[in-house]
Short mmCIF file of C-alpha atoms in Angstrom, two decimals:
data_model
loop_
_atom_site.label_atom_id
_atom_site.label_comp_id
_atom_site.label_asym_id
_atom_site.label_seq_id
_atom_site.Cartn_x
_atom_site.Cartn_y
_atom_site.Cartn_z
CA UNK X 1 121.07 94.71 75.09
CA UNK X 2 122.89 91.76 73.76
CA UNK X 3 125.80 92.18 71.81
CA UNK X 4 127.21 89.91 69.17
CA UNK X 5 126.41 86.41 70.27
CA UNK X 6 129.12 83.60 68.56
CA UNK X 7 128.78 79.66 69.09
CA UNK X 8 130.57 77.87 69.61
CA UNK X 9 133.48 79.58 71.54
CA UNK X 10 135.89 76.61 70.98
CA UNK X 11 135.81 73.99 68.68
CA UNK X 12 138.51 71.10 67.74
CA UNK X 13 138.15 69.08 63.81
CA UNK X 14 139.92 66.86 62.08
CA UNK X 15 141.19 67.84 58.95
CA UNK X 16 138.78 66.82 56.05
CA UNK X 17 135.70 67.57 58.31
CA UNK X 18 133.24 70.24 57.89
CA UNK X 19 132.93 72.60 61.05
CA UNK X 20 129.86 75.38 60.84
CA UNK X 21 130.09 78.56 62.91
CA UNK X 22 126.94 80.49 64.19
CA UNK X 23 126.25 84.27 64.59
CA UNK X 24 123.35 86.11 66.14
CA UNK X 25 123.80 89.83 65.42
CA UNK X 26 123.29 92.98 67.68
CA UNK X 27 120.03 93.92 67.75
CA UNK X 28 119.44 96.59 65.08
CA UNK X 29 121.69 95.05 62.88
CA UNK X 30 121.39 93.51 59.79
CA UNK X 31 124.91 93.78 58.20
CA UNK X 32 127.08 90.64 59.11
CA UNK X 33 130.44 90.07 58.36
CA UNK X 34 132.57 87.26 59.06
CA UNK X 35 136.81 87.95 59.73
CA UNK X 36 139.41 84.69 60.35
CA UNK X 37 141.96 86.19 62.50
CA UNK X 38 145.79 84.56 63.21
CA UNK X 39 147.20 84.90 65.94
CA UNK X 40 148.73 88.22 66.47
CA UNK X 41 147.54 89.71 63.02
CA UNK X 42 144.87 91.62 61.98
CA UNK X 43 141.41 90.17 60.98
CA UNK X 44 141.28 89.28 57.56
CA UNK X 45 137.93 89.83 55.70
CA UNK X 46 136.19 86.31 54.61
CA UNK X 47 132.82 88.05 53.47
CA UNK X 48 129.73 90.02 54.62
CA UNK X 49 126.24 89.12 54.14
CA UNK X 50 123.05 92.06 54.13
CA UNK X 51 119.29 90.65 53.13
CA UNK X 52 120.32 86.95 53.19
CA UNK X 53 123.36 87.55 50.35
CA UNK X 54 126.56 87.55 50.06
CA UNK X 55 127.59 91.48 49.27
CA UNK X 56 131.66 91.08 49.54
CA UNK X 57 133.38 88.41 49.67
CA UNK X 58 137.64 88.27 50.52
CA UNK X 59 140.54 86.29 49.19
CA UNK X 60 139.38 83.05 50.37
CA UNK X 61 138.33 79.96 48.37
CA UNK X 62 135.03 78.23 47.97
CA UNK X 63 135.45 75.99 50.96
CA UNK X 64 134.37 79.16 53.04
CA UNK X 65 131.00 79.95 52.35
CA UNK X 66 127.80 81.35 54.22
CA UNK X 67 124.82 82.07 54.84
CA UNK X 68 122.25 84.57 56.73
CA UNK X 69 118.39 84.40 57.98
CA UNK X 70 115.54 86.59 57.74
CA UNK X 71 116.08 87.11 61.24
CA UNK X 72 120.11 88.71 60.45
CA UNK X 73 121.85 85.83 61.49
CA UNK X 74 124.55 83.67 59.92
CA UNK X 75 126.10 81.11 59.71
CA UNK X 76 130.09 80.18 58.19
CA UNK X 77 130.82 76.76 57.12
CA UNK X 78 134.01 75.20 56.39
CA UNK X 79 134.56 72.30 53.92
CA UNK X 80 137.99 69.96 53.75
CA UNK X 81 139.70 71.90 56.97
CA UNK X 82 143.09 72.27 56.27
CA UNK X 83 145.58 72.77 59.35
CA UNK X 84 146.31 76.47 58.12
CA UNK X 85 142.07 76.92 58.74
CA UNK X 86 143.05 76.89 62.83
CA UNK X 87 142.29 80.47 63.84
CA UNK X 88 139.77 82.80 65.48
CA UNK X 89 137.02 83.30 63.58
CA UNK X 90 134.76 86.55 64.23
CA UNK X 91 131.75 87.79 63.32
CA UNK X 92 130.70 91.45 63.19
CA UNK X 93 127.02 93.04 62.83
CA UNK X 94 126.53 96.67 61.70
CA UNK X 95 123.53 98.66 60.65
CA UNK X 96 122.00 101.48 59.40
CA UNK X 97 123.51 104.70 60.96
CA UNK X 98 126.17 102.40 63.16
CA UNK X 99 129.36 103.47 63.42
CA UNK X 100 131.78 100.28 62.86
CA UNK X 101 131.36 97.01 63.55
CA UNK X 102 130.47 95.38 66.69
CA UNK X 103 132.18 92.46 67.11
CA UNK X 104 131.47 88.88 68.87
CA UNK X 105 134.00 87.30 71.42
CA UNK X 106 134.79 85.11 68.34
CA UNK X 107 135.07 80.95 67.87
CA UNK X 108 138.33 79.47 68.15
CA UNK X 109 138.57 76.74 65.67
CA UNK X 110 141.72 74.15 66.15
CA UNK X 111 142.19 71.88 63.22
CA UNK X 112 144.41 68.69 64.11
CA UNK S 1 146.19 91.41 49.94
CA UNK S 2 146.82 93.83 52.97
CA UNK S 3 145.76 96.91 52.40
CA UNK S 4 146.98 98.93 55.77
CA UNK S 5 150.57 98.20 56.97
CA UNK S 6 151.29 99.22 61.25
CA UNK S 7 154.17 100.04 62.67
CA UNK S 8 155.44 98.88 64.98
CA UNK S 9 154.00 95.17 65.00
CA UNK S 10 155.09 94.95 68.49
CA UNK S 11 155.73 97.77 71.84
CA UNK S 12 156.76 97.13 75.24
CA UNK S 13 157.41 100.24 77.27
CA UNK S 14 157.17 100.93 81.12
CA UNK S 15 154.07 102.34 82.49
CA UNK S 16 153.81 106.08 82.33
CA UNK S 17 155.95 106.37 78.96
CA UNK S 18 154.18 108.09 75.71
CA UNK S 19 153.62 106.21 72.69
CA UNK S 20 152.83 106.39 68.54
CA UNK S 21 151.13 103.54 66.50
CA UNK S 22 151.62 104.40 62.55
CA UNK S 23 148.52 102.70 59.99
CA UNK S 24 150.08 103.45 56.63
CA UNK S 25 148.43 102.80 53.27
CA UNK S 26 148.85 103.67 49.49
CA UNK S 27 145.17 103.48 49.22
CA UNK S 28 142.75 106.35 50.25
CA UNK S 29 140.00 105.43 52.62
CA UNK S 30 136.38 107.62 53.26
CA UNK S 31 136.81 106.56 56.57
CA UNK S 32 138.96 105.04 59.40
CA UNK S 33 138.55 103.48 62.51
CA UNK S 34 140.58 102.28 65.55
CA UNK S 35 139.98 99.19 67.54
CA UNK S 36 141.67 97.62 70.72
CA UNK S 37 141.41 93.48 71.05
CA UNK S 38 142.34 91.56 74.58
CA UNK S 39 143.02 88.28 74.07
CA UNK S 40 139.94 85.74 74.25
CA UNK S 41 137.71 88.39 73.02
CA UNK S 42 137.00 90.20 69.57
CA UNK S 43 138.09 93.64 68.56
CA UNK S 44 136.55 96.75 70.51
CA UNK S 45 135.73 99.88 68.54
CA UNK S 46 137.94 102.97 70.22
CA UNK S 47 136.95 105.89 67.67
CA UNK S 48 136.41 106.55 63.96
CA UNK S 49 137.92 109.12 61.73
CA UNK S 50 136.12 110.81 58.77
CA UNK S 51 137.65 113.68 57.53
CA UNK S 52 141.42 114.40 56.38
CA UNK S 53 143.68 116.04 58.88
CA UNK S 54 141.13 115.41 61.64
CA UNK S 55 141.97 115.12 65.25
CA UNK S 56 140.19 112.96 68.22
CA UNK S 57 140.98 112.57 71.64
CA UNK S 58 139.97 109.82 73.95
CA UNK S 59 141.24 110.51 77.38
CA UNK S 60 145.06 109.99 76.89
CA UNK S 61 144.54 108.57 73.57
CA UNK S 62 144.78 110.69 70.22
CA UNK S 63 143.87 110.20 66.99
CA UNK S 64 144.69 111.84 63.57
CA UNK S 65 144.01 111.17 60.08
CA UNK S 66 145.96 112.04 57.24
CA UNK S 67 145.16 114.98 55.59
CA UNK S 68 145.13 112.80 52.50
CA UNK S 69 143.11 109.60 54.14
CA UNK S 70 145.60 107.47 53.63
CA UNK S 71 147.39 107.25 56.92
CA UNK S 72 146.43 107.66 60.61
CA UNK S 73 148.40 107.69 64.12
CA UNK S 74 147.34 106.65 67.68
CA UNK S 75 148.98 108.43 70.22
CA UNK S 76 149.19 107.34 73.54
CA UNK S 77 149.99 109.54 77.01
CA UNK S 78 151.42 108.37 80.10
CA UNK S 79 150.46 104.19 79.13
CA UNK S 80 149.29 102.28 82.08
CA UNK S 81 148.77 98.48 81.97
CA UNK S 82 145.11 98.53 81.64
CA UNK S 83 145.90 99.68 77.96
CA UNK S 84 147.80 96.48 76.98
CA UNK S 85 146.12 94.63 74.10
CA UNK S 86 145.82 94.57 70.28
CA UNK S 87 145.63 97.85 67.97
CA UNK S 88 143.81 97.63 64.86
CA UNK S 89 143.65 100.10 62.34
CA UNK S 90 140.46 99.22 59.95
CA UNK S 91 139.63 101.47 56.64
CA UNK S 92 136.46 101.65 55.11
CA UNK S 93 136.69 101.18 51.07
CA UNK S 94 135.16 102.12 48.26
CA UNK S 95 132.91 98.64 48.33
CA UNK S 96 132.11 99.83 52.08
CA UNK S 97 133.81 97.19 53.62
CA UNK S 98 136.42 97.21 55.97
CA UNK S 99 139.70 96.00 55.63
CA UNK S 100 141.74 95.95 58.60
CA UNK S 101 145.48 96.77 59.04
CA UNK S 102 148.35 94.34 60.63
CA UNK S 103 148.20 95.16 63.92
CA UNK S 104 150.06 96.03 66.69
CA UNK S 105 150.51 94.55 69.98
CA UNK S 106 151.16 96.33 73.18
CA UNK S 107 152.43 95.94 76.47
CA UNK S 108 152.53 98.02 79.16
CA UNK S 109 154.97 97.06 82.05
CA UNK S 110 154.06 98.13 85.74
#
């Protein structure tokens, strides 16, 4: 049973491009939620998406925004990438009657 | 804004030593959970916490919850290296989503 699938696992931009991040959920779940992660720190929350919308969303501007497929996945994009936008990004699916998130292994996004 | 403060943000102690990780908040939570990160790889769930005051053991790990649900400690017996990583705290809110806590990192020395 496949977890959380994330693509890609690394990624390098230039600052001012657009980067888009891809999530394939755990099977039997249809909850995603996308964290950006600094080194060392905690996740912080960017926003979750359940039937295709956006349910939450954190403290992060409109450059971040999302999206999700009938099939539960997702996708993040990034707009204007800033150098403080270099960080892990991860992705976590949870369901009906799941306890916590599962998490992907995460992209690393470098921003030069 | 962060909603769950750790402490400490950063342990190194000798293999076989005993160990507390503190998740503090001034917010009250319906649930909490516990994760453990290695580097390269994304946050592992260890255990989840309902009810105030409750208790749960994992092998040499414990877990308790506030009996007020805003606070919660992770205990660790007799560390060994294999338990060196990242400890998140993560609270469930009121909007059902959750918010995790600062971390902290560990090391265990052989």
């Amino acid at each position: 049973d496949a977890g959380v699938t994330q693509s890609p696992t690394h990624l390098i931009k230039t600052r001012g491009q657009q980067v888009t991040l891809r999530c394939s959920p755990k099977s039997g779940h249809d909850t995603v939620s996308w964290y950006q992660q600094a080194l060392g720190q905690g996740p912080q929350f960017i926003f979750q998406y359940y039937e295709e919308e956006e349910r939450q969303r954190g403290n992060f501007p409109d450059r971040f925004s999302g999206h999700q497929f009938p099939n539960y996945s997702s996708e993040l994009n990034v707009n204007a990438l800033l150098l403080g936008d270099s960080a892990l990004y991860l992705c976590a699916s949870s369901g009906q009657g799941a306890h916590g998130y599962t998490f992907g292994s995460g992209t690393r996004l470098t921003v030069v | 804004t962060q909603l769950l403060e750790q402490s400490p943000q950063f342990l190194s102690i000798q293999e076989g030593e005993n160990l507390t990780v503190y998740c503090n908040s001034s917010s009250v939570f319906s649930s909490l959970q516990w994760y453990r990160q290695e580097p390269g790889e994304g946050p592992v769930l260890l255990v989840t916490v309902v009810t105030g005051g409750e208790v749960k053991k994992l092998k040499r790990l414990t877990f308790q919850f506030g009996d007020a649900r805003k606070d919660s400690s992770l205990h660790i017996t007799a560390a060994q290296p294999g338990d060196t990583g990242l400890y998140l705290c993560a609270g469930l809110n009121t909007g059902n989503q959750f918010y995790f806590g600062t971390g902290t990192s560990l090391t265990v020395i052989p």
